[in-house]
Amino acid sequence: MTAASHKGRVVTWFNQAARKHRRREARLAKAQRVFPRPVNGLLRPVVHCQTIRYNTKKRAGKGFTLEELKEAKINKREARSIGISVDFRRKNRSEESKRENVSRLEQYKANLIVFPKKSNRKKGPTGIDASKDEQAKAEQYIGDVMPVVKDKPAVVPYKITDADKSKKVFYTLRVARTDAKLVGKREVRRKKAAEAEAEKKKQTV
């Protein structure tokens, strides 16, 4: 292939190292700008993925529902100011996920250090504001706030016994499948046999 035939089709990436440096500098600048707030943003709820295929998996959602905030005794208007994301559209479909997110909010509140607003600094800490000692000990959190931890299934090994070896798993499954398939026909056959037996007894009497 000559140089003329592929002219303008070659993609170069000479600014890769410079872009990497620029992204790092931007991250550092953002961390300084948002201090003492966490670098990676707001607290997110734990939600289940969509569709039957993925609904057993969990991930971080868009925001907490109004019911979850009410249960955790957090004002929906103050939630974003203390680092909690709010989703006004999401609804709680199960009590289990609601309890999980409420406990997540309560755990977050227990570890929260709230700096006073500029207008309240002269007056001193009010309400949920932290004391000066707590503010001095505060460190900026790097990374996702309370990341979603995926549970790993625990496999317990055990020694295979002679009873396990003698079991015919495929045969047992095949019989169970057949029994479930023929339960209706067998019931009809049993009823016909019972009716025939009753008819025969009437004739003999």
Short mmCIF file of C-alpha atoms in Angstrom, two decimals:
data_model
loop_
_atom_site.label_atom_id
_atom_site.label_comp_id
_atom_site.label_asym_id
_atom_site.label_seq_id
_atom_site.Cartn_x
_atom_site.Cartn_y
_atom_site.Cartn_z
CA MET A 1 0.00 0.00 0.00
CA THR A 2 1.42 3.34 -0.98
CA ALA A 3 1.45 6.41 1.20
CA ALA A 4 -1.08 8.17 -1.05
CA SER A 5 -3.70 5.37 -0.81
CA HIS A 6 -4.10 5.56 2.97
CA LYS A 7 -3.51 9.26 3.39
CA GLY A 8 -5.92 10.75 5.93
CA ARG A 9 -6.98 7.32 7.25
CA VAL A 10 -4.25 6.83 9.84
CA VAL A 11 -5.37 7.81 13.34
CA THR A 12 -2.60 9.06 15.60
CA TRP A 13 -2.64 9.60 19.34
CA PHE A 14 0.41 11.67 20.13
CA ASN A 15 -1.34 13.63 22.89
CA GLN A 16 -2.08 10.54 25.01
CA ALA A 17 0.48 11.32 27.72
CA ALA A 18 -0.54 14.99 27.80
CA ARG A 19 -4.22 14.09 28.17
CA LYS A 20 -3.36 11.71 31.01
CA HIS A 21 -1.48 14.50 32.77
CA ARG A 22 -4.37 16.92 32.18
CA ARG A 23 -6.92 14.48 33.65
CA ARG A 24 -4.77 14.02 36.75
CA GLU A 25 -4.39 17.76 37.22
CA ALA A 26 -8.16 18.19 36.79
CA ARG A 27 -8.81 15.54 39.48
CA LEU A 28 -6.47 17.28 41.92
CA ALA A 29 -8.06 20.67 41.19
CA LYS A 30 -11.54 19.24 41.76
CA ALA A 31 -10.47 17.62 45.05
CA GLN A 32 -9.18 20.98 46.29
CA ARG A 33 -12.29 22.78 45.07
CA VAL A 34 -14.81 20.46 46.78
CA PHE A 35 -12.85 20.01 50.03
CA PRO A 36 -13.91 18.75 52.59
CA ARG A 37 -16.61 16.94 50.58
CA PRO A 38 -15.81 13.47 49.11
CA VAL A 39 -14.03 13.53 45.76
CA ASN A 40 -16.32 11.07 43.96
CA GLY A 41 -19.57 12.84 44.75
CA LEU A 42 -22.77 11.91 46.58
CA LEU A 43 -23.87 8.81 48.46
CA ARG A 44 -25.81 6.42 46.20
CA PRO A 45 -28.41 3.77 47.12
CA VAL A 46 -28.17 0.04 46.45
CA VAL A 47 -30.59 -1.05 43.70
CA HIS A 48 -31.23 -4.24 41.75
CA CYS A 49 -30.49 -4.42 38.03
CA GLN A 50 -33.34 -4.67 35.55
CA THR A 51 -34.84 -7.72 33.77
CA ILE A 52 -35.07 -11.32 35.00
CA ARG A 53 -31.56 -12.07 33.80
CA TYR A 54 -29.80 -9.44 35.94
CA ASN A 55 -32.22 -8.67 38.82
CA THR A 56 -30.19 -10.80 41.28
CA LYS A 57 -27.22 -8.41 40.89
CA LYS A 58 -26.88 -5.17 42.84
CA ARG A 59 -25.39 -1.84 41.79
CA ALA A 60 -25.32 1.82 42.81
CA GLY A 61 -28.52 3.68 41.89
CA LYS A 62 -29.30 7.29 40.95
CA GLY A 63 -30.66 8.45 44.29
CA PHE A 64 -32.62 7.59 47.44
CA THR A 65 -36.42 7.67 47.40
CA LEU A 66 -38.49 10.07 49.48
CA GLU A 67 -39.77 7.15 51.57
CA GLU A 68 -36.23 6.06 52.44
CA LEU A 69 -35.26 9.60 53.43
CA LYS A 70 -38.40 9.96 55.55
CA GLU A 71 -37.70 6.64 57.28
CA ALA A 72 -34.13 7.75 58.05
CA LYS A 73 -35.43 11.15 59.30
CA ILE A 74 -33.59 13.20 56.68
CA ASN A 75 -35.16 16.27 55.08
CA LYS A 76 -35.43 15.79 51.32
CA ARG A 77 -34.31 19.40 50.71
CA GLU A 78 -31.28 19.14 53.00
CA ALA A 79 -30.21 15.72 51.71
CA ARG A 80 -28.16 17.02 48.77
CA SER A 81 -26.45 19.61 50.96
CA ILE A 82 -25.06 16.84 53.19
CA GLY A 83 -23.91 14.61 50.33
CA ILE A 84 -26.95 12.36 49.75
CA SER A 85 -28.37 11.90 46.24
CA VAL A 86 -32.16 12.06 45.84
CA ASP A 87 -34.27 10.45 43.11
CA PHE A 88 -37.83 11.82 43.08
CA ARG A 89 -38.98 9.29 40.46
CA ARG A 90 -37.82 5.96 41.93
CA LYS A 91 -40.31 4.03 44.08
CA ASN A 92 -39.78 1.26 46.63
CA ARG A 93 -41.11 -2.03 45.33
CA SER A 94 -39.89 -4.25 48.19
CA GLU A 95 -39.55 -3.83 51.94
CA GLU A 96 -36.16 -5.58 51.97
CA SER A 97 -34.42 -3.10 49.64
CA LYS A 98 -36.06 -0.21 51.50
CA ARG A 99 -34.66 -1.44 54.84
CA GLU A 100 -31.23 -1.94 53.29
CA ASN A 101 -31.08 1.64 51.99
CA VAL A 102 -32.46 3.10 55.24
CA SER A 103 -29.72 1.31 57.22
CA ARG A 104 -27.23 2.63 54.67
CA LEU A 105 -28.42 6.19 55.32
CA GLU A 106 -28.28 5.72 59.09
CA GLN A 107 -24.74 4.37 58.88
CA TYR A 108 -23.76 7.35 56.71
CA LYS A 109 -25.31 9.80 59.20
CA ALA A 110 -23.38 8.20 62.07
CA ASN A 111 -20.04 8.85 60.33
CA LEU A 112 -20.97 12.25 58.88
CA ILE A 113 -19.08 15.43 59.78
CA VAL A 114 -21.02 18.53 58.70
CA PHE A 115 -19.12 21.82 58.44
CA PRO A 116 -21.21 24.90 59.34
CA LYS A 117 -22.36 27.27 56.64
CA LYS A 118 -20.50 30.54 56.16
CA SER A 119 -23.45 32.43 57.64
CA ASN A 120 -23.38 30.28 60.80
CA ARG A 121 -19.63 30.21 61.43
CA LYS A 122 -19.65 33.21 63.74
CA LYS A 123 -22.67 31.94 65.68
CA GLY A 124 -21.11 28.51 66.29
CA PRO A 125 -22.32 24.97 65.42
CA THR A 126 -26.09 24.54 65.19
CA GLY A 127 -28.17 21.39 64.82
CA ILE A 128 -26.24 18.79 62.83
CA ASP A 129 -23.08 20.94 62.52
CA ALA A 130 -19.92 19.30 63.84
CA SER A 131 -17.80 20.73 66.64
CA LYS A 132 -14.45 22.41 65.99
CA ASP A 133 -12.55 19.33 67.20
CA GLU A 134 -14.43 17.08 64.75
CA GLN A 135 -13.87 19.57 61.94
CA ALA A 136 -10.12 19.59 62.66
CA LYS A 137 -9.97 15.77 62.48
CA ALA A 138 -11.98 15.58 59.23
CA GLU A 139 -10.23 14.10 56.18
CA GLN A 140 -11.36 14.20 52.58
CA TYR A 141 -12.72 10.82 51.46
CA ILE A 142 -11.20 9.55 48.20
CA GLY A 143 -13.18 7.01 46.20
CA ASP A 144 -16.86 6.04 46.13
CA VAL A 145 -18.75 6.78 49.35
CA MET A 146 -19.75 3.43 50.90
CA PRO A 147 -19.22 1.41 47.68
CA VAL A 148 -21.58 -1.46 46.87
CA VAL A 149 -19.86 -4.68 47.97
CA LYS A 150 -20.80 -7.74 45.95
CA ASP A 151 -21.20 -10.87 48.07
CA LYS A 152 -19.06 -13.79 46.96
CA PRO A 153 -20.73 -17.21 47.30
CA ALA A 154 -18.95 -19.35 49.88
CA VAL A 155 -18.29 -22.88 48.63
CA VAL A 156 -17.75 -25.35 51.48
CA PRO A 157 -15.79 -28.41 50.30
CA TYR A 158 -16.65 -31.85 51.72
CA LYS A 159 -15.62 -35.45 51.16
CA ILE A 160 -17.74 -37.45 48.69
CA THR A 161 -19.26 -40.49 50.41
CA ASP A 162 -20.38 -43.85 49.00
CA ALA A 163 -24.03 -42.75 49.32
CA ASP A 164 -23.30 -39.74 47.07
CA LYS A 165 -21.63 -42.01 44.50
CA SER A 166 -24.56 -44.46 44.49
CA LYS A 167 -27.12 -41.71 43.81
CA LYS A 168 -28.41 -41.45 40.24
CA VAL A 169 -29.04 -37.73 39.89
CA PHE A 170 -30.06 -37.75 36.22
CA TYR A 171 -32.50 -40.63 36.81
CA THR A 172 -34.02 -38.87 39.83
CA LEU A 173 -34.49 -35.63 37.88
CA ARG A 174 -36.00 -37.50 34.91
CA VAL A 175 -38.52 -39.30 37.14
CA ALA A 176 -39.47 -36.05 38.93
CA ARG A 177 -39.93 -34.27 35.57
CA THR A 178 -42.13 -37.10 34.27
CA ASP A 179 -44.22 -37.18 37.45
CA ALA A 180 -44.83 -33.43 37.20
CA LYS A 181 -45.76 -33.76 33.51
CA LEU A 182 -48.21 -36.67 33.97
CA VAL A 183 -49.88 -35.58 37.20
CA GLY A 184 -53.08 -34.53 35.40
CA LYS A 185 -53.43 -37.67 33.24
CA ARG A 186 -52.78 -39.93 36.22
CA GLU A 187 -55.44 -38.12 38.25
CA VAL A 188 -58.01 -38.61 35.45
CA ARG A 189 -57.05 -42.29 35.18
CA ARG A 190 -57.40 -42.72 38.96
CA LYS A 191 -60.87 -41.14 38.94
CA LYS A 192 -62.04 -43.36 36.05
CA ALA A 193 -60.76 -46.45 37.86
CA ALA A 194 -62.56 -45.41 41.08
CA GLU A 195 -65.82 -44.80 39.13
CA ALA A 196 -65.51 -48.18 37.39
CA GLU A 197 -64.94 -49.91 40.74
CA ALA A 198 -67.98 -48.20 42.23
CA GLU A 199 -70.11 -49.22 39.19
CA LYS A 200 -68.99 -52.84 39.48
CA LYS A 201 -69.95 -52.92 43.19
CA LYS A 202 -73.44 -51.61 42.33
CA GLN A 203 -73.93 -54.32 39.71
CA THR A 204 -72.84 -57.10 42.10
CA VAL A 205 -75.22 -55.85 44.80
#
